[in-house]
Coordinates of C-alpha atoms in Angstrom, one line a residue:
M1 CA 91.2 11.2 134.5
S2 CA 88.4 12.7 132.5
V3 CA 85.5 10.7 131.1
D4 CA 83.5 11.6 128.0
F5 CA 79.9 12.6 128.3
R6 CA 77.6 9.6 127.6
Q7 CA 75.4 10.1 124.7
R8 CA 71.7 9.3 125.3
S9 CA 69.9 6.9 123.1
A10 CA 66.6 7.6 121.4
G11 CA 64.8 5.4 123.9
E12 CA 66.3 7.3 126.8
I13 CA 65.2 10.6 125.2
I14 CA 61.7 9.2 124.8
Q15 CA 61.7 8.2 128.5
M16 CA 62.7 11.8 129.4
V17 CA 59.8 13.2 127.3
K18 CA 57.3 10.7 128.9
R19 CA 58.6 11.7 132.3
R20 CA 58.1 15.4 131.6
K21 CA 55.0 15.0 129.4
W22 CA 52.8 17.3 131.5
L23 CA 55.4 20.1 131.5
I24 CA 55.2 19.9 127.7
L25 CA 51.5 19.4 127.3
L26 CA 50.3 22.1 129.7
P27 CA 52.1 25.0 127.8
I28 CA 50.7 23.6 124.5
I29 CA 47.2 23.6 126.0
T30 CA 47.6 27.1 127.4
M31 CA 49.1 28.8 124.3
T32 CA 46.8 27.0 121.9
G33 CA 43.7 27.9 123.9
A34 CA 44.7 31.6 124.4
I35 CA 45.9 32.3 120.9
G36 CA 43.0 30.3 119.3
Y37 CA 40.6 32.4 121.3
V38 CA 42.3 35.7 120.3
V39 CA 42.5 34.6 116.7
N40 CA 38.8 33.6 116.6
K41 CA 37.8 37.0 118.0
L42 CA 39.8 38.9 115.3
P43 CA 37.5 40.5 112.7
S44 CA 37.6 38.9 109.2
V45 CA 39.5 40.8 106.6
Y46 CA 38.3 40.8 103.0
E47 CA 40.3 41.7 99.9
S48 CA 39.1 43.1 96.6
K49 CA 41.2 43.5 93.5
T50 CA 41.0 45.2 90.2
V51 CA 43.4 45.1 87.2
L52 CA 44.1 48.2 85.1
T53 CA 46.1 48.3 81.9
V54 CA 48.2 51.0 80.2
K55 CA 46.8 51.3 76.7
A56 CA 49.2 52.3 73.9
P57 CA 48.5 55.6 72.1
T58 CA 46.1 55.6 69.2
I59 CA 48.2 57.7 66.9
S60 CA 51.6 56.9 65.4
D61 CA 54.9 57.4 67.2
K62 CA 56.1 59.3 64.2
V63 CA 53.6 62.1 64.9
V64 CA 54.2 62.4 68.6
Q65 CA 56.7 60.3 70.5
S66 CA 55.2 57.8 73.0
L67 CA 56.2 57.7 76.6
S68 CA 59.0 55.5 77.7
D69 CA 58.6 52.8 80.3
S70 CA 60.4 55.0 82.9
D71 CA 58.0 57.8 82.0
V72 CA 55.0 55.5 82.5
S73 CA 56.4 54.3 85.8
Q74 CA 57.0 57.8 87.0
R75 CA 53.5 58.9 85.9
I76 CA 52.0 55.9 87.8
E77 CA 54.1 56.9 90.9
N78 CA 52.8 60.5 90.6
I79 CA 49.2 59.2 90.3
N80 CA 49.8 56.9 93.4
T81 CA 50.9 60.0 95.4
R82 CA 47.8 61.9 94.3
V83 CA 45.3 59.0 94.7
L84 CA 46.8 57.8 98.0
S85 CA 46.9 61.3 99.5
R86 CA 44.9 62.2 102.6
T87 CA 42.7 64.5 100.5
S88 CA 41.7 61.6 98.4
L89 CA 41.4 58.8 101.1
E90 CA 39.7 60.8 103.9
P91 CA 36.3 61.2 102.1
M92 CA 36.2 57.4 101.3
I93 CA 36.6 56.6 105.0
A94 CA 33.4 58.4 105.8
K95 CA 31.6 57.3 102.6
Y96 CA 32.2 53.6 103.2
D97 CA 32.2 53.7 107.0
L98 CA 35.7 52.3 107.2
F99 CA 37.5 51.7 110.5
K100 CA 34.4 52.3 112.6
I101 CA 35.9 50.6 115.6
E102 CA 39.0 52.8 115.5
R103 CA 37.0 56.0 114.9
N104 CA 34.7 55.2 117.8
A105 CA 37.8 54.5 120.0
G106 CA 39.0 58.0 119.2
M107 CA 42.0 57.1 117.1
P108 CA 43.3 60.2 115.2
L109 CA 42.2 60.5 111.6
E110 CA 45.8 60.8 110.5
L111 CA 46.6 57.3 111.9
I112 CA 43.4 55.9 110.3
V113 CA 44.4 57.3 106.9
D114 CA 47.9 55.8 107.3
R115 CA 46.4 52.4 108.1
M116 CA 44.1 52.6 105.1
R117 CA 47.1 53.6 102.9
R118 CA 48.9 50.5 104.2
N119 CA 46.0 48.3 103.3
I120 CA 46.1 49.5 99.7
K121 CA 48.6 47.8 97.4
V122 CA 49.5 48.7 93.9
E123 CA 51.5 46.1 92.1
L124 CA 53.0 46.6 88.6
V125 CA 52.9 43.7 86.1
R126 CA 55.7 43.7 83.6
T127 CA 56.2 41.8 80.4
D128 CA 59.2 39.7 79.4
Y129 CA 60.8 42.9 78.1
D130 CA 60.4 44.6 81.5
K131 CA 57.7 46.8 80.2
I132 CA 54.7 47.8 82.2
A133 CA 51.7 45.9 80.8
S134 CA 49.2 46.5 83.6
F135 CA 49.0 47.0 87.4
Q136 CA 46.8 45.6 90.1
I137 CA 45.1 47.5 92.9
S138 CA 44.0 45.6 96.0
Y139 CA 42.5 46.8 99.3
R140 CA 41.8 44.9 102.5
D141 CA 39.1 45.8 105.0
R142 CA 36.4 44.2 107.2
T143 CA 33.4 44.1 104.9
P144 CA 33.1 42.8 101.4
D145 CA 31.0 45.7 100.1
S146 CA 33.3 48.4 101.5
V147 CA 36.5 46.8 100.0
R148 CA 34.8 46.5 96.6
G149 CA 33.6 50.1 96.7
V150 CA 37.0 51.4 97.7
V151 CA 38.8 49.4 95.0
A152 CA 36.3 50.5 92.3
E153 CA 36.6 54.1 93.4
L154 CA 40.4 53.9 93.5
A155 CA 40.3 52.5 89.9
S156 CA 38.2 55.3 88.7
K157 CA 40.5 57.8 90.5
Y158 CA 43.5 56.2 88.7
V159 CA 41.7 56.5 85.3
S160 CA 40.7 60.1 85.9
A161 CA 44.0 61.0 87.5
Q162 CA 45.9 59.6 84.6
V163 CA 44.0 61.8 82.2
S164 CA 44.4 64.8 84.5
E165 CA 48.1 64.0 85.2
S166 CA 49.0 63.5 81.5
T167 CA 47.1 66.7 80.4
E168 CA 48.5 68.8 83.3
R169 CA 52.0 67.5 82.7
A170 CA 51.7 68.2 79.0
K171 CA 50.3 71.7 79.7
D172 CA 53.0 72.3 82.4
T173 CA 55.6 71.1 79.9
Q174 CA 54.2 73.4 77.3
E175 CA 54.0 76.3 79.7
F176 CA 57.6 75.6 80.9
I177 CA 58.7 75.5 77.3
D178 CA 56.8 78.7 76.5
E179 CA 58.6 80.4 79.4
Q180 CA 61.9 79.0 78.2
L181 CA 61.1 80.0 74.7
A182 CA 60.2 83.6 75.9
E183 CA 63.6 83.7 77.7
K184 CA 65.4 82.4 74.7
K185 CA 63.5 84.9 72.5
K186 CA 64.5 87.7 74.8
T187 CA 68.1 86.5 74.7
L188 CA 68.0 86.5 70.9
D189 CA 66.5 90.0 70.9
D190 CA 69.1 91.2 73.4
L191 CA 71.9 89.7 71.3
A192 CA 70.5 91.2 68.1
K193 CA 70.2 94.6 69.9
Q194 CA 73.7 94.2 71.2
R195 CA 75.0 93.4 67.7
L196 CA 73.1 96.4 66.3
E197 CA 74.5 98.7 69.0
I198 CA 78.0 97.5 68.2
M199 CA 77.5 98.1 64.5
M200 CA 75.9 101.5 65.2
K201 CA 78.7 102.6 67.5
N202 CA 81.4 101.3 65.1
Q203 CA 79.8 102.1 61.7
D204 CA 83.1 103.1 60.2
A205 CA 85.1 100.3 62.0
L206 CA 83.1 97.4 60.7
P207 CA 85.1 94.6 59.1
E208 CA 83.4 95.3 55.7
A209 CA 84.7 98.9 55.8
A210 CA 88.3 97.9 56.3
Q211 CA 89.3 98.2 52.6
G212 CA 87.5 101.6 52.4
L213 CA 89.3 102.8 55.5
V214 CA 92.7 101.7 54.0
A215 CA 91.9 103.5 50.8
Q216 CA 90.8 106.6 52.8
L217 CA 94.0 106.4 54.9
N218 CA 96.2 106.3 51.7
G219 CA 94.3 109.3 50.3
L220 CA 94.8 111.2 53.5
R221 CA 98.5 110.4 53.6
Q222 CA 98.8 111.5 50.0
N223 CA 96.9 114.7 50.9
E224 CA 99.3 115.2 53.8
A225 CA 102.3 114.9 51.5
N226 CA 100.7 117.4 49.1
I227 CA 100.0 119.9 51.9
G228 CA 103.6 119.4 53.1
R229 CA 104.9 120.3 49.7
D230 CA 102.6 123.3 49.4
I231 CA 103.8 124.5 52.8
Q232 CA 107.4 124.0 51.7
A233 CA 106.7 126.0 48.5
F234 CA 105.1 128.8 50.5
N235 CA 108.0 128.9 52.9
S236 CA 110.4 129.1 49.9
E237 CA 108.4 131.9 48.4
K238 CA 108.3 133.6 51.8
G239 CA 112.1 133.4 52.0
R240 CA 112.4 134.8 48.5
I241 CA 110.1 137.7 49.4
N242 CA 111.9 138.3 52.7
D243 CA 115.1 138.5 50.7
S244 CA 113.4 141.1 48.4
I245 CA 112.2 143.0 51.4
G246 CA 115.8 143.0 52.8
S247 CA 117.0 144.3 49.5
L248 CA 114.4 147.1 49.5
N249 CA 115.4 147.9 53.1
S250 CA 118.9 148.3 51.9
K251 CA 117.8 150.5 49.1
I252 CA 115.8 152.6 51.4
R253 CA 118.7 153.0 53.8
L254 CA 120.9 153.9 50.8
V255 CA 118.4 156.5 49.6
E256 CA 118.3 158.0 53.1
D257 CA 122.1 158.0 53.2
L258 CA 122.3 159.7 49.8
G259 CA 119.7 162.3 50.7
Q260 CA 121.6 163.1 53.9
K261 CA 124.8 163.5 51.9
D262 CA 123.1 165.9 49.4
I263 CA 121.9 168.0 52.3
E264 CA 125.3 168.1 53.8
D265 CA 126.7 169.2 50.4
A266 CA 124.0 171.9 50.2
L267 CA 124.9 173.0 53.7
N268 CA 128.5 173.1 52.8
K269 CA 127.7 175.2 49.8
G270 CA 125.6 177.5 51.9
T271 CA 128.4 178.0 54.3
D272 CA 130.9 179.1 51.5
V273 CA 128.8 182.3 50.8
R274 CA 131.0 184.2 53.4
Q275 CA 133.9 183.4 51.3
S276 CA 132.3 184.7 48.1
P277 CA 133.8 187.9 46.5
A278 CA 130.6 189.8 46.8
Y279 CA 130.3 189.0 50.5
A280 CA 134.0 190.0 50.9
Q281 CA 133.5 193.3 49.0
L282 CA 130.5 194.1 51.2
L283 CA 132.5 193.3 54.3
Q284 CA 135.3 195.6 53.0
K285 CA 132.9 198.3 52.2
R286 CA 131.3 198.1 55.6
A287 CA 134.7 198.2 57.2
E288 CA 135.5 201.4 55.3
L289 CA 132.2 202.9 56.2
E290 CA 132.6 202.0 59.9
A291 CA 136.1 203.6 59.8
K292 CA 134.7 206.7 58.1
L293 CA 131.9 206.8 60.7
K294 CA 134.4 206.6 63.5
S295 CA 136.4 209.5 62.1
L296 CA 133.3 211.5 61.4
R297 CA 132.1 211.0 65.0
A298 CA 135.3 212.4 66.1
E299 CA 134.6 215.5 64.2
Y300 CA 130.9 215.7 64.0
R301 CA 127.9 215.0 66.0
D302 CA 125.6 212.1 65.2
K303 CA 123.0 214.3 63.8
M304 CA 125.2 215.6 61.1
P305 CA 124.0 214.7 57.6
I306 CA 127.3 213.2 56.7
V307 CA 127.3 211.0 59.9
V308 CA 123.7 210.0 59.3
D309 CA 124.4 209.3 55.6
T310 CA 127.4 207.1 56.7
K311 CA 125.3 205.2 59.1
E312 CA 122.7 204.7 56.4
Q313 CA 125.3 203.3 54.1
I314 CA 126.5 201.0 56.8
R315 CA 122.9 199.8 57.3
T316 CA 122.6 199.3 53.6
V317 CA 125.7 197.2 53.5
N318 CA 124.5 195.2 56.5
S319 CA 121.2 194.7 54.8
A320 CA 123.0 193.5 51.7
L321 CA 125.1 191.1 53.8
K322 CA 121.9 189.7 55.5
E323 CA 120.2 189.4 52.1
L324 CA 123.2 187.6 50.8
E325 CA 123.2 185.2 53.9
L326 CA 119.5 184.8 53.6
S327 CA 119.8 184.0 50.0
A328 CA 122.4 181.4 50.7
K329 CA 120.3 180.0 53.5
T330 CA 117.3 179.8 51.2
S331 CA 119.3 178.1 48.6
V332 CA 120.5 175.5 51.2
E333 CA 116.9 175.0 52.4
N334 CA 115.7 174.6 48.8
A335 CA 118.5 172.2 48.1
K336 CA 117.7 170.3 51.2
E337 CA 114.0 170.3 50.4
S338 CA 114.7 169.1 46.9
S339 CA 117.0 166.4 48.1
D340 CA 114.5 165.4 50.8
R341 CA 111.6 165.3 48.2
K342 CA 113.7 163.3 45.8
A343 CA 114.8 160.8 48.5
E344 CA 111.2 160.6 49.8
I345 CA 109.9 159.8 46.4
Q346 CA 112.5 157.1 45.9
K347 CA 111.9 155.9 49.5
R348 CA 108.1 155.9 49.0
G349 CA 108.5 153.8 45.8
F350 CA 110.6 151.4 47.7
E351 CA 108.1 151.4 50.6
I352 CA 105.2 150.8 48.3
E353 CA 107.1 147.9 46.8
K354 CA 108.0 146.7 50.3
Q355 CA 104.3 146.9 51.4
K356 CA 103.4 144.8 48.4
L357 CA 106.0 142.3 49.4
V358 CA 104.8 142.4 53.0
G359 CA 101.3 141.9 51.8
E360 CA 102.4 139.0 49.8
I361 CA 104.2 137.6 52.9
S362 CA 101.0 138.1 54.9
N363 CA 99.0 136.3 52.2
I364 CA 101.6 133.6 52.2
E365 CA 101.5 133.3 56.0
T366 CA 97.7 133.1 55.8
Q367 CA 98.1 130.4 53.2
I368 CA 100.6 128.6 55.3
A369 CA 98.4 128.9 58.4
L370 CA 95.5 127.6 56.3
K371 CA 97.7 124.8 55.1
Q372 CA 98.8 124.1 58.7
Q373 CA 95.2 124.0 59.7
Q374 CA 94.4 121.6 56.8
L375 CA 97.5 119.6 57.8
Q376 CA 96.2 119.4 61.4
Q377 CA 92.7 118.4 60.2
N378 CA 94.2 115.9 57.9
S379 CA 96.4 114.5 60.8
A380 CA 93.3 114.3 62.9
Q381 CA 91.5 112.5 60.2
I382 CA 94.4 110.1 59.8
A383 CA 94.4 109.5 63.5
L384 CA 90.7 108.9 63.4
V385 CA 91.0 106.5 60.4
E386 CA 93.9 104.7 62.1
A387 CA 91.9 104.4 65.3
K388 CA 89.0 103.0 63.2
L389 CA 91.4 100.6 61.5
N390 CA 92.9 99.5 64.8
A391 CA 89.3 99.1 66.2
V392 CA 88.3 96.8 63.2
P393 CA 89.9 93.6 64.8
N394 CA 88.2 94.3 68.1
V395 CA 84.9 95.1 66.5
K396 CA 85.3 91.9 64.4
V397 CA 86.0 89.9 67.6
M398 CA 83.0 91.4 69.4
L399 CA 80.7 90.8 66.4
E400 CA 82.0 87.2 66.0
S401 CA 81.5 86.6 69.7
V402 CA 77.9 88.1 69.6
E403 CA 77.2 86.2 66.4
S404 CA 78.4 82.9 68.0
Q405 CA 76.2 83.6 71.0
Y406 CA 73.4 84.5 68.7
Q407 CA 73.7 81.3 66.6
S408 CA 73.9 79.2 69.8
A409 CA 70.9 81.0 71.3
K410 CA 69.0 80.6 67.9
S411 CA 69.8 76.9 67.9
N412 CA 68.5 76.6 71.4
F413 CA 65.5 78.6 70.4
D414 CA 64.8 76.4 67.4
D415 CA 65.1 73.3 69.5
L416 CA 62.7 74.7 72.1
D417 CA 60.3 75.8 69.3
K418 CA 60.4 72.2 68.0
K419 CA 59.8 70.9 71.5
R420 CA 57.0 73.4 71.9
N421 CA 55.3 72.1 68.8
D422 CA 55.7 68.5 70.1
A423 CA 54.3 69.7 73.5
S424 CA 51.3 71.2 71.7
L425 CA 50.7 68.0 69.8
Q426 CA 51.1 66.1 73.2
V427 CA 48.5 68.4 74.8
N428 CA 46.1 67.8 71.9
R429 CA 46.7 64.1 72.1
E430 CA 46.1 63.9 75.8
S431 CA 43.1 66.2 75.6
N432 CA 41.6 63.9 72.9
A433 CA 42.6 60.7 74.9
Q434 CA 44.8 59.7 72.0
G435 CA 47.9 59.1 74.1
E436 CA 48.7 56.5 76.8
T437 CA 45.6 55.8 78.8
I438 CA 44.7 53.7 81.8
S439 CA 41.6 51.6 81.6
V440 CA 40.0 48.9 83.8
I441 CA 40.1 45.4 82.3
D442 CA 39.1 43.5 85.5
P443 CA 36.6 45.4 87.7
A444 CA 36.7 45.2 91.4
N445 CA 35.3 41.8 92.7
L446 CA 33.0 41.2 95.6
P447 CA 35.0 38.8 97.9
K448 CA 33.2 35.8 99.2
S449 CA 35.6 34.6 101.9
P450 CA 38.0 36.5 104.1
V451 CA 41.7 36.4 103.3
A452 CA 42.7 37.1 106.9
P453 CA 43.2 36.2 109.6
K454 CA 44.5 32.7 108.9
R455 CA 43.0 31.3 112.1
E456 CA 44.1 27.7 111.7
L457 CA 47.7 28.7 110.9
L458 CA 47.8 31.2 113.8
T459 CA 46.3 28.6 116.2
A460 CA 49.0 26.1 115.0
F461 CA 51.5 28.8 115.6
G462 CA 50.2 29.1 119.2
A463 CA 50.5 25.4 119.7
A464 CA 54.1 25.4 118.3
L465 CA 54.9 28.3 120.7
G466 CA 53.5 26.2 123.6
L467 CA 55.5 23.2 122.5
G468 CA 58.6 25.3 122.5
L469 CA 57.9 26.6 125.9
G470 CA 57.1 23.1 127.2
L471 CA 60.3 21.7 125.8
F472 CA 62.2 24.6 127.5
L473 CA 60.6 23.8 130.9
A474 CA 61.3 20.1 130.5
A475 CA 64.9 20.9 129.7
L476 CA 65.2 22.9 132.8
F477 CA 64.5 19.8 134.9
E478 CA 66.2 17.1 132.7
V479 CA 69.4 18.8 131.8
P480 CA 70.8 18.9 135.4
R481 CA 70.0 15.2 135.7
L482 CA 72.2 14.4 132.7
F483 CA 75.3 15.3 134.8
K484 CA 74.3 12.8 137.6
I485 CA 74.4 9.0 137.6
Q486 CA 70.8 7.9 137.2
N487 CA 71.0 4.3 136.1
I488 CA 73.2 1.2 135.5
E489 CA 74.5 2.5 132.2
D490 CA 75.7 5.7 133.8
A491 CA 77.5 3.8 136.5
K492 CA 79.2 1.5 134.0
H493 CA 80.2 4.4 131.8
Y494 CA 81.5 6.9 134.4
T495 CA 83.2 4.3 136.8
G496 CA 84.5 2.0 134.1
L497 CA 83.9 -1.0 136.4
P498 CA 81.6 -4.0 135.9
L499 CA 78.3 -3.8 137.8
L500 CA 77.7 -6.8 140.1
A501 CA 74.2 -6.0 141.3
A502 CA 71.5 -3.2 141.3
V503 CA 69.1 -2.6 144.2
P504 CA 65.8 -0.9 143.3
P505 CA 64.1 1.6 145.6
L506 CA 62.4 -0.2 148.5
L507 CA 59.1 1.6 149.3
T508 CA 56.2 0.6 151.5
H509 CA 52.6 0.4 150.2
N510 CA 51.8 3.7 151.8
E511 CA 54.8 5.4 150.2
I512 CA 53.8 4.1 146.8
S513 CA 50.3 5.4 147.3
W514 CA 51.5 8.8 148.5
N515 CA 53.8 9.1 145.5
K516 CA 50.9 8.4 143.1
R517 CA 48.6 10.9 144.9
S518 CA 51.3 13.6 145.0
Y519 CA 51.9 13.1 141.3
W520 CA 48.3 13.6 140.3
L521 CA 48.0 16.5 142.6
K522 CA 50.9 18.2 140.8
V523 CA 49.3 17.4 137.5
L524 CA 46.0 18.9 138.6
A525 CA 47.8 22.0 140.0
G526 CA 49.6 22.5 136.7
L527 CA 46.5 22.0 134.7
T528 CA 44.7 24.5 136.9
A529 CA 47.6 27.0 136.5
A530 CA 47.6 26.5 132.8
I531 CA 43.9 27.0 132.4
G532 CA 44.1 30.1 134.7
L533 CA 46.9 31.6 132.6
I534 CA 44.8 31.4 129.4
P535 CA 42.7 34.6 130.3
I536 CA 45.8 36.4 131.3
I537 CA 47.6 35.6 128.1
I538 CA 44.5 36.5 126.1
M539 CA 44.4 40.0 127.8
V540 CA 48.1 40.5 127.1
V541 CA 47.9 39.5 123.5
Q542 CA 44.8 41.7 122.9
A543 CA 46.4 44.6 124.7
T544 CA 49.5 44.4 122.5
R545 CA 47.4 44.0 119.3
V546 CA 50.1 41.8 117.9
F547 CA 47.7 39.8 115.7
E548 CA 45.7 42.8 114.7
G549 CA 48.8 44.3 113.2
L550 CA 49.5 41.0 111.3
V551 CA 46.0 40.7 109.8
S552 CA 45.2 44.4 109.2

C-alpha cells in the first residue's frame, strides 16, 4: 500500500534552514566578498551626453522640396557610418588618451576601435507623428574630461558631416542626373538622327507623299496606255506598209515576167528570119551557084575565071546570108535591150517606191523601239512608284515607332531636366545652409559621478548568487533526509499507527561535549575554506573579465 509524501510545515522548513545555516551563510560570505572586491576594483565609467536637433529648411517647400523623414533617417545613418568609422575614431583615441590600459596591454587597435564604437550610442528622438525631432549622442569612458571631449567632437563631426553629406549627396545627385541627362540627350539625338535617316532614305515614300505618288502612278499608267496605243498604231501602219511592199514585190515580179516574155517574143521573131523570102531566095541562089560551081569544076580548073567568079558569087551570097542573120540577131538584141531597159525602168520605179516604204518601216520600227523603250522606262517608273507606295505603310510604321520612342525619351528628358533644376536648387540650398541642418541644442556635459559600475547592485548580485549556492548545498543534505523517518510525525504518517512512546538519544557527557566540539570544528573548517576560496574566485572573475564587459 502506497503512502502519500508528507508535506513539511513552515516550522519544519525553518528548522531545516537553521540546521544548515552555515552551508547557506558560508557561500554568501564567499561570493559577496569575492564579487564585492572585484566590483570595487573595477574602474569608474563616466557618461557624457549631447542633444542635436534637425532644423527645418529656411526656404519654402514650394521652392525646393524638403527631405522626408525616411530621407533624414537615412542621412543620419550615413553620417553615423562616416563618424563612427575607424578613420574618424582612431585619431580621438590618441587625442584623448582613451583605453590606455588596453593599449599598454598590447590589445590590437581594431579591437579598441570596436570597443569605443560600442561605447557610443546614438538615439533618435521622435515626435508624436513619428518624425525625427532630435537625436542624442552619448559616450562612456573612464575619465570625465575624455568623455566630454569625445562627445563634443562627435557632435561637431555630426554637424560638419551633415553639411558635407547633404552637399555631396546633392552634388552626386546632380552629377548623376547630369549623366542621365546626357544619356537621354544622346538617345534623343540618336532617335532624331534615326528619324532623319529614315526620311532621307525614303524621301519619296513618306506618308505625306502618298497622294502625290498615287497621282504620279495614275499619270504613268495613263502614259503607259498612250504608249500602247501609239505602238498599236505604228504596228498597224507597219502592216499597211508591208502590204504595200508586198504589192510592189508582186509588181516587180510582174515586170520581170513581162520583160522576159518580150525577150522571148523578140527571140522568136529573130529565129523566123530563116523563113523569110529574102533568106529563102539567097539560099536558092547559093544552091544554084554551088551546083554551077560543081559542074564547072568538072570541066574547069579552080583558077578559071568562071570558076573563080562563081566562087565569088557564092561568097557574096553567104555574106548576104550572114548579114541577114546578123541583122536579125541585132534586131533581137535591140529588142531585148529595149525590153530590159523598159522593165528596168519600171522595176527601178517600183524599187524606189519600195525603198521608201522600207525606210518608212525602218522609221516605224525605230519609233516602235523608242516607244518600247519608253514603255519599259514607264513600267520601271510604275514599279518604282508602286514600290514607294508599298513602302509608305512600313515607313509610316517606322516613323511612328521612332516618333513614339522620341516622345517617350523627350518626356524622360524633360523630367530629368526638371529634376536637374531641382538638384541645382538643392545644391545651392545646401551650400548656403538653407536646407535641413543639424545643430547642437544641448552641449556635452562634464559628468560629476560615474554611471557604472553599479557596485552595490553587483555586490548584492554576488550575495544572491551565494545564497542560491548555499540553498543548493543545503538541499543536497536535507532532501535525502525527507525520504527517511526522522521524527514522531513521520512515524505516525508512514505507519498509520498510534505512537505509544518516544525514546530520545541517550548520550554521555563526553559524547555531548565531543559533538559540540566537532560541530564548531566543522564550522571553522568551512569558514576557512570559504575565506580561502575568495582569492580564487576573485582571480577567476578577473580572468574572465565578466564584469568589465558589463560595465564597459
